[in-house]
Amino acid sequence: MLKVKLPDGSIKEYSAPVRAIDVAADIGPGLAKAALAAQIDETIVGADTLLPADGELSLRFLTKKDPEALDVMRHSCAHVMARAVMRLFDGVKLAFGPTTENGFYYDFQTEQPITEDDFPAIEKEMAKIIKLNEPFERLDRSREEALTICRDMGQPLKVEHIEDGLAEHDTLSFYRQGEFIDLCRGPHVPAAGAIGACKLLSVAGAYWRGDASRQQLQRLYGTAFFDKKALAAHLKLVEEAKRRDHRVLGKRLELFTIDPLVGAGLILWLPKGAVIRGLLEDYIRTELRRRKYDAVYTPAIGRVELYEISGHYPYYSDSQFAPIVMDENEKYLLKPMNCPHHIMIYKSKPRSYRDLPVRLAEFGTVYRYEQSGELSGMTRVRGFTQDDAHIFCTEEQVAEEFRSCLEMTQSILKSLALDNYRVRLGFRDPQSDKYVGDEDVWNRAEAALEQVCREIDLPNLEIERGEAAFYGPKADFVVADCIGREWQLGTVQLDYNLPSKERFALEYTGADNKSHQPVMIHRAPLGSMERFIAMLIEHFEGAFPLWLAPEQIRVLTVSEKSEEYGRQIETALTEAGLRVTGDYRPEKLGAKIRDGGMEKIPYLCIVGPRDAEQGTVSLRDRLDGDLGAMSLDEALERLREEIASRRVRQIAETTVDLAERGGGHEY
RNA sequence: GCUUUCGUAGCUCAGUGGUAGAGCACUUCAUUGGUAAUGAAGAGGUCGUGGGUUCGAUCCCCACCGAAAGCUCCA
């Protein structure tokens, strides 16, 4: 006797063996038709899964409306894609084909490379397969049979996977659709017709089993939705992201540039970008003063020996610029981080417990030789500036200092209306022995950190075991921008390694007149200026709030007749402390307004003969349009208030529904 | 670093084995206009760099530089 509990709480009983789909049919033919998969207790299974003969289980059916069903369908679509590819190309060896958050991919080893030019043919073949609406048939086989099947099909990667990846499994499952059979744990939708709309997106290389020393496969990316509308919405989101691309906007709005002659991954901040960065730095400096940090400056290079002590050299030499060699005994490294320099400042005099915490802050520019394939705009670069600081404190002070760092980061994010973020607490993996420091100290530190995070009520706190640095636990801020993309930015990390005797042997004299080792905290609320501003550009779509806008207001003359008055107004605005320009070209007003709009200038100040006569200006707001004529004082009042409060009035909104996302699974 | 794709005017992009084109931007001239593109003319390119094939290469081949997507790495 089997008792099946349904989501509405009702219970059905069966004495003869049934499949999930039979239960659905029992409830109603509509459900049986709509059911794409089922969930037994916590496990998602195919709709045709045979239920156990006895016992009790809860069962729910997944239809198009359930995000889990989208994931199942995309996985089925990956099979359809693989089937299409095998029809069109010779000697295709299958690897893995999982789903991702936004779609799916399948890795192949092919005799000939697949290129984007092949997409239309593959998509056409997929459409044919989907139209046939053949079922996905599950076959369970013993290990031996499974190996024979994969060998007979000429699928060496699958054979390898069975032999070691699935060494523990006694039985293995295949899914068959027509001539296509794939080793796969499933589940799948009942038949290919459930795939409403799909599209191939890109092709890229991917290492077999993620191992760079193994052969590289062709990874074909695609996505699928239950209907064309949802696919269109997703593609629109991709378009939207493209439109916000900081590399494009950064060029168009003249914020930064990268020149191969200077070097890949090295940012040249153009005047307008430099304004934004300068304002953010000023803002951070104010916050640092309030929080009793001491500003320091340190050089861009340091002796190699310094980094030998810190342990960063030669350990990270692959991702460092090669040393500058003056002679055998004199070698310098372009600094890959600021901490060793700050440590030497700490060590520049004896420290008493009365001096602690010592908080040393610097916008420190560091250089790392990232591998060429990693470079990307301002988000992944070879030279970047951290809003860095290092806090040296006693173990008793750690919790309070940590709290203060988190609060500072929160306050800065809040001032930019970046309200959607989560915090990841990286703790050590108790199984691993890669960590330095006493287990006791770790336990105390992790407990203190977690408690602080709970006390200040950090949003969406997650504890991730095994994500700590080897030298200490950390908290990372992951900020979501206005179209839902996540950026890892600020970080706070405890460090028990660098202060230790094996490294820099930091000390302070305690109340007991004995020497003690301080704890070090690395923290950077924004992370790197480059990366943070890249995120801001995309988040605001280049339309920065008034206080950050490189050009806050532009005087536009209605005709050249008003140039003199316009220049007076421009001077007055400049003297009032605004970043202002004037457009006195002999263009029509509409054209000047359009240009101002394209350059995302928050306010346009339009002056014509009427204004000159009455001593007024006509403000035009980037968001609300024409505000009408007003006195200069009135205009200034409005602008000053908006600047002083650092108001974020608008974040360009997304028009796309973010809800429709799958979870992504390994298969 | 690896795989695939790409590199033509400041920008966005056409194009061809016979030494190059559009739109926007730019310059000049005319127009003097009240809230998202006035009209005309002009200037601007060693077709990423270096080799090779060819009578001839921007186009085909190779190497290098740079970029995009992804993989691997990330103190």
XYZ file of C-alpha atoms (C1' of nucleotides) in Angstrom:
742
model
C 0.000 0.000 0.000
C 1.366 3.408 -1.054
C 0.166 6.654 0.464
C 0.735 9.702 -1.731
C 0.448 13.110 -0.143
C -0.443 15.902 -2.555
C 0.385 19.613 -2.158
C -3.193 20.443 -1.134
C -2.805 18.067 1.803
C -5.029 15.350 0.394
C -3.823 11.762 0.391
C -4.303 9.133 -2.274
C -3.742 5.446 -1.695
C -2.627 2.841 -4.201
C -2.340 -0.882 -3.810
C -1.099 -1.606 -7.354
C 2.161 -0.079 -8.668
C 1.663 3.322 -10.262
C 3.768 5.902 -12.045
C 3.732 9.553 -11.048
C 1.875 10.398 -14.212
C -0.867 7.906 -13.292
C -1.461 9.834 -10.089
C -1.705 13.018 -12.161
C -4.244 11.343 -14.442
C -6.100 10.295 -11.351
C -6.370 13.927 -10.326
C -7.407 15.095 -13.757
C -6.562 14.664 -17.434
C -5.550 18.322 -17.644
C -2.836 17.851 -15.033
C -1.632 14.638 -16.652
C -1.193 16.551 -19.868
C 0.451 19.581 -18.253
C 2.817 17.637 -15.991
C 6.367 17.958 -17.294
C 8.056 16.400 -14.297
C 7.284 15.465 -10.753
C 8.778 16.063 -7.369
C 8.844 13.186 -4.913
C 9.670 14.570 -1.494
C 12.742 16.693 -2.276
C 13.734 14.999 -5.528
C 12.718 16.056 -8.998
C 12.000 13.083 -11.237
C 10.504 12.354 -14.635
C 6.733 12.281 -14.870
C 6.780 8.592 -15.828
C 8.753 7.531 -12.747
C 7.427 4.413 -11.107
C 6.507 5.102 -7.506
C 7.484 2.632 -4.773
C 4.865 0.029 -3.979
C 4.737 0.783 -0.279
C 5.260 3.579 2.142
C 4.418 7.217 2.176
C 5.648 10.102 0.040
C 4.676 13.575 -0.934
C 4.225 14.249 -4.614
C 3.806 17.372 -6.664
C 3.707 17.900 -10.373
C 5.800 20.446 -12.162
C 4.200 22.331 -15.024
C 5.330 25.228 -17.181
C 4.645 27.521 -14.266
C 7.321 26.011 -12.042
C 10.886 27.273 -12.374
C 12.131 23.740 -11.699
C 10.288 22.578 -14.815
C 12.134 25.172 -16.883
C 15.362 23.608 -15.746
C 14.211 20.124 -16.676
C 13.020 21.307 -20.082
C 16.322 23.089 -20.782
C 18.184 19.927 -19.999
C 15.972 18.123 -22.493
C 16.737 20.865 -24.972
C 20.455 20.246 -24.440
C 19.819 16.660 -25.517
C 17.930 17.850 -28.568
C 20.849 20.108 -29.432
C 23.321 17.257 -29.012
C 21.144 15.066 -31.208
C 21.043 17.750 -33.890
C 24.813 18.216 -33.736
C 25.380 14.460 -34.076
C 23.183 14.406 -37.145
C 25.100 17.241 -38.776
C 28.693 16.476 -37.786
C 30.783 13.339 -37.972
C 32.563 11.709 -35.076
C 30.946 13.728 -32.319
C 31.989 12.623 -28.842
C 29.635 13.703 -26.093
C 30.891 15.074 -22.788
C 28.483 16.876 -20.425
C 25.353 18.890 -21.050
C 24.064 20.630 -17.930
C 21.745 23.579 -17.501
C 22.841 26.959 -16.237
C 20.977 29.833 -14.642
C 19.950 31.217 -18.012
C 20.059 28.239 -20.324
C 22.188 25.218 -20.991
C 25.272 24.015 -22.776
C 26.682 20.801 -24.117
C 30.374 19.974 -24.465
C 31.453 18.062 -27.560
C 34.630 16.771 -29.009
C 34.306 17.159 -32.770
C 36.544 16.430 -35.725
C 35.763 19.823 -37.179
C 35.193 22.973 -35.165
C 31.629 24.167 -34.803
C 31.278 27.883 -35.560
C 28.435 30.347 -35.250
C 27.880 29.936 -38.974
C 26.654 26.432 -38.196
C 23.980 27.695 -35.779
C 21.147 28.140 -38.322
C 21.572 24.563 -39.537
C 21.703 23.196 -35.987
C 18.689 25.241 -34.948
C 16.797 24.034 -37.994
C 17.587 20.440 -37.125
C 16.508 21.065 -33.520
C 13.219 22.506 -34.727
C 12.647 19.331 -36.735
C 13.328 17.164 -33.700
C 11.070 19.241 -31.478
C 8.287 19.114 -34.030
C 8.394 15.297 -34.061
C 7.604 15.445 -30.344
C 9.239 12.094 -29.640
C 9.301 10.942 -26.017
C 12.419 10.881 -23.835
C 12.654 7.249 -22.856
C 14.578 6.260 -19.739
C 16.693 3.100 -19.783
C 18.270 1.762 -16.593
C 21.266 -0.483 -17.132
C 23.926 -2.209 -15.064
C 27.454 -0.794 -15.047
C 28.674 -3.481 -17.426
C 25.848 -2.952 -19.865
C 26.283 0.787 -19.656
C 29.996 0.528 -20.450
C 29.244 -1.755 -23.393
C 26.631 0.646 -24.721
C 28.982 3.640 -24.515
C 31.866 1.701 -26.074
C 29.654 0.445 -28.875
C 28.455 3.968 -29.542
C 32.046 5.185 -29.714
C 31.697 7.551 -26.770
C 35.070 7.430 -24.941
C 34.329 10.436 -22.742
C 31.199 8.763 -21.434
C 33.200 5.573 -20.838
C 35.759 7.537 -18.853
C 33.022 9.212 -16.867
C 31.414 5.883 -15.967
C 34.787 4.440 -15.002
C 35.776 7.137 -12.573
C 33.162 9.869 -12.192
C 30.415 7.318 -11.609
C 32.558 4.601 -10.044
C 30.176 4.318 -7.099
C 27.062 3.706 -9.166
C 25.903 0.118 -9.735
C 23.190 1.031 -12.184
C 23.224 3.874 -14.650
C 20.533 5.501 -16.653
C 20.303 6.486 -20.273
C 17.778 8.589 -22.063
C 16.824 7.655 -25.571
C 15.104 9.815 -28.095
C 14.867 8.276 -31.530
C 18.375 7.366 -32.664
C 19.947 9.440 -29.882
C 20.998 7.746 -26.652
C 22.814 9.623 -23.903
C 24.127 8.571 -20.526
C 22.170 10.841 -18.240
C 20.633 10.779 -14.828
C 17.691 12.907 -15.970
C 14.990 13.791 -15.470
C 13.527 14.942 -18.742
C 10.256 16.331 -19.925
C 7.973 13.631 -21.363
C 8.540 14.636 -24.966
C 10.465 17.183 -27.011
C 7.331 19.147 -27.842
C 7.504 20.762 -24.409
C 10.377 22.882 -25.667
C 8.552 26.025 -26.664
C 11.325 28.232 -27.960
C 15.063 27.784 -28.052
C 18.098 29.519 -29.433
C 21.792 28.827 -29.725
C 23.826 31.612 -28.186
C 27.543 31.036 -28.502
C 30.299 28.528 -28.904
C 33.451 28.454 -26.808
C 36.197 26.170 -25.664
C 35.986 24.333 -22.369
C 38.415 21.891 -20.839
C 37.340 18.305 -20.395
C 36.379 18.019 -16.747
C 37.487 21.592 -16.137
C 41.118 20.514 -16.185
C 43.395 22.853 -18.122
C 45.860 20.027 -18.694
C 43.278 17.949 -20.573
C 41.900 18.317 -24.051
C 39.708 21.225 -24.900
C 36.180 20.580 -26.034
C 33.687 22.680 -27.943
C 31.027 24.067 -25.681
C 27.815 25.085 -27.364
C 25.598 27.438 -25.342
C 21.885 27.819 -25.834
C 18.770 28.745 -23.991
C 15.156 27.643 -24.045
C 11.820 28.816 -22.722
C 8.306 27.514 -22.746
C 7.127 30.199 -25.130
C 8.532 32.620 -27.658
C 7.583 35.613 -25.565
C 9.752 34.529 -22.652
C 12.657 33.851 -24.997
C 12.219 37.294 -26.526
C 12.171 38.846 -23.047
C 15.389 37.043 -22.168
C 17.093 38.159 -25.362
C 15.948 41.679 -24.593
C 17.633 41.476 -21.211
C 20.817 40.387 -22.937
C 20.458 43.371 -25.258
C 19.875 45.625 -22.297
C 23.033 44.395 -20.635
C 24.886 45.077 -23.872
C 23.562 48.617 -23.987
C 24.859 49.212 -20.478
C 28.272 47.741 -21.175
C 30.754 49.978 -19.356
C 33.290 49.427 -22.130
C 30.914 50.978 -24.649
C 29.559 53.706 -22.372
C 33.004 54.439 -20.990
C 34.156 55.203 -24.485
C 31.082 57.131 -25.563
C 30.944 59.230 -22.415
C 34.722 59.644 -22.390
C 35.270 58.119 -18.965
C 38.268 55.891 -19.617
C 40.276 54.326 -22.384
C 42.664 51.441 -22.810
C 45.462 51.678 -25.336
C 47.465 48.665 -26.450
C 50.543 50.857 -26.638
C 50.240 51.514 -22.906
C 49.364 47.883 -22.345
C 46.410 45.552 -22.152
C 44.473 45.809 -18.924
C 45.903 49.198 -17.981
C 43.312 51.919 -17.528
C 43.729 55.494 -18.674
C 41.205 57.585 -16.771
C 39.905 60.358 -19.012
C 39.010 63.677 -17.376
C 35.330 62.835 -16.962
C 36.012 59.412 -15.497
C 38.620 60.967 -13.241
C 35.948 63.307 -11.859
C 33.774 60.377 -10.820
C 36.688 58.534 -9.286
C 37.904 61.662 -7.505
C 34.463 62.307 -6.012
C 34.152 58.757 -4.774
C 37.632 58.955 -3.285
C 36.786 62.231 -1.565
C 33.655 60.686 -0.165
C 35.577 57.663 1.128
C 38.255 59.908 2.643
C 35.574 61.767 4.572
C 34.245 58.473 5.874
C 37.764 57.368 6.792
C 38.412 60.509 8.827
C 35.139 60.053 10.672
C 36.157 56.527 11.513
C 39.651 57.421 12.714
C 41.682 55.980 9.902
C 45.119 57.428 9.173
C 45.927 58.141 5.552
C 49.304 56.927 4.312
C 51.114 56.834 1.002
C 53.415 54.073 -0.134
C 55.487 53.506 -3.279
C 54.488 51.438 -6.286
C 57.379 49.011 -5.911
C 59.058 47.114 -3.132
C 62.046 44.825 -2.742
C 61.431 41.238 -3.751
C 62.545 40.224 -0.231
C 59.491 42.007 1.176
C 57.238 39.721 -0.813
C 59.310 36.698 0.055
C 58.522 37.454 3.677
C 54.854 38.042 2.924
C 54.793 34.752 1.029
C 53.435 36.285 -2.158
C 56.663 35.701 -3.991
C 57.409 33.391 -5.663
C 54.031 31.773 -4.853
C 52.034 34.098 -7.103
C 54.803 34.885 -9.559
C 52.696 33.547 -12.445
C 50.322 36.425 -11.994
C 52.863 39.107 -11.205
C 54.847 41.401 -13.450
C 58.389 40.074 -13.541
C 60.777 41.616 -11.016
C 62.748 44.715 -11.905
C 66.321 43.516 -11.645
C 68.977 46.156 -10.945
C 71.565 43.550 -10.083
C 71.603 40.181 -8.453
C 71.141 41.592 -4.963
C 68.715 44.319 -5.821
C 65.380 43.298 -7.262
C 62.045 45.041 -6.992
C 58.508 43.916 -7.533
C 55.703 46.109 -8.763
C 53.452 45.886 -5.760
C 50.702 43.304 -6.156
C 49.040 44.365 -2.890
C 49.396 47.112 -0.323
C 49.564 45.139 2.888
C 53.337 44.586 3.096
C 53.963 48.323 2.794
C 51.360 49.092 5.433
C 52.863 46.454 7.674
C 56.225 48.187 7.429
C 54.532 51.396 8.510
C 53.099 49.544 11.502
C 56.576 48.250 12.246
C 58.188 51.677 11.923
C 57.940 52.128 15.676
C 57.148 50.056 18.751
C 53.428 49.782 19.373
C 51.605 49.651 22.691
C 48.171 48.189 23.262
C 47.179 51.789 23.934
C 47.905 52.624 20.265
C 45.603 49.961 18.902
C 43.702 49.770 16.738
C 46.022 51.276 14.141
C 44.089 51.893 10.943
C 46.166 52.691 7.866
C 44.331 53.700 4.712
C 45.505 54.310 1.197
C 44.077 54.347 -2.287
C 46.791 51.941 -3.266
C 47.398 51.044 -6.881
C 48.522 47.485 -7.361
C 49.659 45.549 -10.398
C 48.928 41.954 -11.198
C 49.772 40.215 -14.423
C 46.396 38.630 -15.107
C 46.445 36.110 -17.926
C 45.489 37.725 -21.202
C 42.245 35.807 -21.627
C 41.004 37.173 -18.321
C 41.228 40.843 -19.111
C 37.941 42.621 -19.558
C 37.275 46.357 -19.636
C 37.688 47.839 -16.168
C 36.412 44.764 -14.349
C 39.495 42.630 -14.807
C 42.673 44.624 -15.278
C 46.400 44.504 -14.669
C 46.624 47.687 -12.649
C 43.955 48.788 -10.214
C 43.446 50.940 -7.190
C 41.998 49.495 -4.023
C 40.262 51.710 -1.473
C 42.456 49.775 0.858
C 43.119 49.890 4.572
C 44.728 47.623 7.101
C 43.673 47.550 10.689
C 46.011 46.254 13.343
C 44.203 45.404 16.552
C 44.081 43.080 19.519
C 42.089 39.906 19.332
C 39.537 41.445 21.693
C 39.054 44.336 19.297
C 38.470 42.171 16.236
C 34.693 41.969 16.567
C 34.287 45.708 16.985
C 36.634 46.542 14.126
C 34.955 43.992 11.902
C 31.596 45.492 12.755
C 32.855 48.950 11.925
C 34.180 47.777 8.545
C 30.892 46.153 7.658
C 28.971 49.222 8.699
C 31.183 51.489 6.655
C 30.660 49.339 3.593
C 26.926 49.282 4.195
C 26.777 53.019 4.619
C 28.670 53.621 1.389
C 26.478 51.238 -0.581
C 23.417 52.882 0.898
C 24.565 56.333 -0.118
C 24.644 55.085 -3.695
C 21.226 53.453 -3.355
C 22.799 50.048 -3.902
C 20.295 48.373 -1.629
C 20.257 44.988 -3.217
C 23.246 43.044 -1.962
C 24.131 39.969 -0.032
C 27.022 39.150 2.229
C 28.983 35.926 2.028
C 30.836 34.864 5.114
C 33.744 32.689 4.061
C 34.645 30.240 6.824
C 37.223 27.500 6.776
C 36.579 23.981 5.695
C 36.960 21.934 8.898
C 38.226 18.960 6.855
C 41.098 20.826 5.274
C 44.515 21.564 6.720
C 45.459 24.423 4.413
C 44.715 27.064 7.030
C 47.263 28.852 9.191
C 46.670 29.677 12.823
C 45.265 27.895 15.870
C 41.985 26.112 15.606
C 40.912 27.919 18.787
C 41.586 31.283 17.268
C 39.651 30.327 14.153
C 36.699 29.144 16.158
C 36.616 32.313 18.202
C 37.027 34.491 15.127
C 34.307 32.763 13.154
C 31.915 32.873 16.054
C 32.606 36.561 16.638
C 32.180 37.371 12.959
C 28.933 35.544 12.674
C 27.600 37.201 15.784
C 28.502 40.664 14.505
C 26.797 39.938 11.194
C 23.654 38.801 12.982
C 23.690 41.840 15.246
C 23.836 44.384 12.474
C 21.299 42.428 10.489
C 23.147 42.025 7.238
C 20.829 41.170 4.379
C 20.891 37.678 2.902
C 23.794 36.503 5.008
C 25.248 33.230 3.804
C 27.917 31.215 5.487
C 30.116 29.363 3.075
C 32.347 26.736 4.569
C 35.638 26.313 2.752
C 35.491 29.816 1.283
C 37.818 31.429 3.795
C 41.256 32.583 2.705
C 43.994 30.346 4.036
C 44.973 33.132 6.441
C 41.583 33.960 7.910
C 37.810 34.204 7.536
C 36.269 36.931 5.415
C 33.071 38.682 4.463
C 32.411 39.584 0.810
C 29.751 41.975 -0.384
C 27.972 40.837 -3.535
C 25.979 43.714 -4.998
C 23.156 43.264 -7.502
C 22.757 46.027 -10.057
C 19.419 47.273 -11.351
C 19.093 44.525 -13.921
C 19.875 41.834 -11.426
C 23.485 41.049 -12.249
C 25.749 40.407 -9.306
C 29.139 41.984 -8.740
C 31.544 40.998 -6.027
C 32.897 44.251 -4.668
C 33.796 45.062 -1.091
C 35.586 42.683 1.208
C 36.652 42.434 4.847
C 39.230 39.782 5.700
C 40.883 38.766 8.922
C 44.518 37.826 8.680
C 46.393 35.690 11.215
C 49.189 34.929 8.800
C 51.070 38.123 7.955
C 51.394 39.265 11.598
C 52.791 35.859 12.589
C 56.362 35.040 13.547
C 56.874 33.148 10.282
C 56.007 36.296 8.332
C 56.403 39.826 9.618
C 56.392 39.033 13.353
C 54.211 41.990 14.289
C 54.093 42.940 17.926
C 52.603 45.252 20.436
C 53.273 45.597 24.123
C 50.282 44.586 26.195
C 49.082 45.849 29.558
C 51.033 42.953 31.011
C 54.225 44.492 29.583
C 54.659 41.453 27.381
C 54.833 41.228 23.642
C 51.680 40.164 21.790
C 50.794 39.572 18.180
C 48.149 41.866 16.701
C 45.431 40.675 14.339
C 45.269 42.288 10.954
C 42.145 43.151 9.006
C 42.254 43.842 5.274
C 39.257 45.754 4.051
C 38.118 47.588 0.939
C 34.500 48.787 0.860
C 34.456 49.405 -2.877
C 37.053 46.772 -3.735
C 38.806 48.386 -6.652
C 37.969 51.797 -8.072
C 38.071 50.367 -11.587
C 35.713 47.526 -10.935
C 33.396 49.556 -8.741
C 33.044 52.337 -11.272
C 32.527 49.795 -14.051
C 29.603 48.490 -12.027
C 28.300 52.022 -11.427
C 28.444 52.833 -15.133
C 26.363 49.773 -15.958
C 24.034 50.220 -13.000
C 23.253 53.848 -13.860
C 23.554 53.227 -17.596
C 26.008 56.124 -17.603
C 23.409 58.532 -16.133
C 25.171 59.336 -12.881
C 23.384 61.049 -10.008
C 23.995 64.773 -9.847
C 26.685 64.630 -7.167
C 28.775 62.190 -9.239
C 28.046 63.469 -12.739
C 31.236 64.646 -14.474
C 29.273 67.442 -16.071
C 26.443 68.529 -13.822
C 24.869 71.256 -15.865
C 25.296 72.761 -19.315
C 24.215 76.206 -20.401
C 22.419 76.151 -23.758
C 21.675 79.305 -25.631
C 18.522 79.510 -27.713
C 20.465 81.471 -30.296
C 23.783 83.242 -30.557
C 22.018 86.428 -29.523
C 22.037 85.170 -25.920
C 25.676 84.116 -25.805
C 26.776 86.943 -23.572
C 24.032 86.266 -21.036
C 24.744 82.559 -21.287
C 28.400 83.092 -20.455
C 27.444 85.174 -17.446
C 25.232 82.355 -16.217
C 27.974 79.814 -16.871
C 30.403 81.876 -14.800
C 27.876 82.240 -12.004
C 27.248 78.487 -11.941
C 30.981 77.766 -11.962
C 31.513 80.147 -9.087
C 28.722 78.413 -7.210
C 30.908 75.300 -7.341
C 29.168 73.362 -10.084
C 30.794 71.440 -12.890
C 29.417 73.344 -15.825
C 29.990 73.837 -19.544
C 28.285 75.970 -22.156
C 27.019 75.135 -25.606
C 27.125 78.301 -27.695
C 27.191 76.684 -31.111
C 24.978 78.182 -33.786
C 22.784 75.079 -33.574
C 19.074 74.932 -33.016
C 17.958 74.442 -29.435
C 16.519 70.991 -30.154
C 19.884 69.763 -31.362
C 21.687 71.058 -28.285
C 19.134 69.463 -25.990
C 19.515 66.194 -27.804
C 23.305 66.302 -27.496
C 23.012 67.104 -23.790
C 20.630 64.207 -23.364
C 22.919 61.802 -25.186
C 25.756 62.847 -22.912
C 23.540 62.106 -19.880
C 23.973 65.557 -18.364
C 21.623 65.840 -15.354
C 20.541 69.442 -15.915
C 20.458 71.715 -18.924
C 20.222 75.424 -18.300
C 18.511 77.050 -21.253
C 18.768 80.773 -21.749
C 17.263 82.956 -24.454
C 16.377 86.584 -24.961
C 13.386 86.236 -22.652
C 15.611 84.990 -19.804
C 18.198 87.678 -20.458
C 15.478 90.295 -20.188
C 13.934 88.900 -17.006
C 17.165 87.655 -15.414
C 15.979 84.061 -15.312
C 17.150 80.666 -16.502
C 15.065 77.775 -17.783
C 16.084 74.490 -16.204
C 15.627 71.238 -18.017
C 15.883 68.108 -15.944
C 17.232 64.868 -17.418
C 14.278 63.001 -15.952
C 11.387 65.431 -15.734
C 12.110 67.589 -18.773
C 11.365 71.316 -18.889
C 11.017 72.826 -15.408
C 10.256 76.328 -16.742
C 11.879 79.667 -16.025
C 13.204 80.494 -12.571
C 15.748 82.764 -10.962
C 19.361 81.623 -10.879
C 19.174 81.426 -7.086
C 16.174 79.176 -7.245
C 17.961 76.916 -9.706
C 21.092 76.840 -7.557
C 19.072 76.017 -4.480
C 17.585 72.990 -6.189
C 20.937 71.751 -7.465
C 22.770 72.317 -4.203
C 20.202 70.423 -2.223
C 20.316 67.495 -4.624
C 24.113 67.416 -4.504
C 24.429 67.821 -0.744
C 22.058 64.925 -0.100
C 23.847 62.820 -2.734
C 20.409 62.005 -4.020
C 20.008 59.083 -6.371
C 16.810 60.021 -8.155
C 16.661 57.400 -10.777
C 18.268 54.211 -11.693
C 17.442 53.411 -15.264
C 14.849 50.726 -14.892
C 14.778 47.420 -16.551
C 11.785 46.631 -18.660
C 12.495 42.967 -18.468
C 10.971 40.448 -16.143
C 13.770 38.951 -14.117
C 11.703 36.146 -12.680
C 12.101 33.578 -15.385
C 15.301 31.853 -14.502
C 16.175 28.278 -13.972
C 18.440 27.067 -11.235
C 21.147 25.374 -13.191
C 22.225 21.815 -12.547
C 24.990 19.377 -13.145
C 24.114 16.305 -15.129
C 47.538 30.577 -21.029
C 43.728 27.566 -24.029
C 39.346 27.215 -27.830
C 36.384 29.868 -31.321
C 35.404 34.493 -33.583
C 36.912 39.359 -34.820
C 40.320 43.890 -36.189
C 38.407 48.842 -42.682
C 37.836 56.986 -41.045
C 37.201 59.551 -34.097
C 32.431 56.157 -33.555
C 28.914 52.380 -35.769
C 29.502 49.432 -39.854
C 29.258 48.160 -45.687
C 32.758 46.162 -49.342
C 36.294 43.684 -53.043
C 42.536 39.245 -55.492
C 43.257 45.074 -59.558
C 46.004 50.570 -54.160
C 38.330 51.929 -50.621
C 32.633 53.423 -49.181
C 27.987 55.014 -45.910
C 25.807 57.306 -41.554
C 27.130 59.986 -37.237
C 31.121 63.020 -35.230
C 34.728 66.907 -37.067
C 35.948 71.775 -40.095
C 33.891 75.868 -43.026
C 29.731 78.663 -44.890
C 24.632 80.006 -44.687
C 20.556 80.000 -41.178
C 19.435 83.253 -35.244
C 15.874 79.474 -33.788
C 12.275 78.560 -26.680
C 12.759 72.300 -25.092
C 15.599 65.493 -28.248
C 18.788 65.858 -35.008
C 18.575 73.184 -39.933
C 20.861 72.974 -44.761
C 25.183 72.839 -47.875
C 30.263 72.108 -48.785
C 34.915 70.119 -47.086
C 38.516 67.385 -44.677
C 39.673 62.660 -42.822
C 42.055 55.733 -43.927
C 49.811 52.399 -45.062
C 42.123 48.498 -44.440
C 45.902 46.194 -36.425
C 51.651 45.057 -37.169
C 55.344 42.035 -39.658
C 56.377 38.225 -43.025
C 54.798 34.863 -47.147
C 51.918 33.293 -51.778
C 50.802 36.236 -56.300
C 52.158 40.153 -62.074
C 49.335 42.502 -58.169
C 47.019 41.442 -51.182
C 42.744 45.355 -47.290
C 40.906 40.390 -49.158
C 44.485 34.024 -49.329
C 48.447 31.692 -45.748
C 51.764 32.203 -41.217
C 53.435 34.823 -36.888
C 52.736 38.728 -33.510
C 49.592 42.660 -31.076
C 44.744 43.852 -29.476
C 39.420 42.759 -28.672
C 34.789 39.545 -27.710
C 32.522 34.960 -25.682
C 33.750 30.873 -22.754
C 37.272 27.625 -20.095
C 41.381 27.479 -16.482
C 43.491 30.916 -12.617
C 42.546 34.909 -9.056
C 46.717 37.135 -2.754
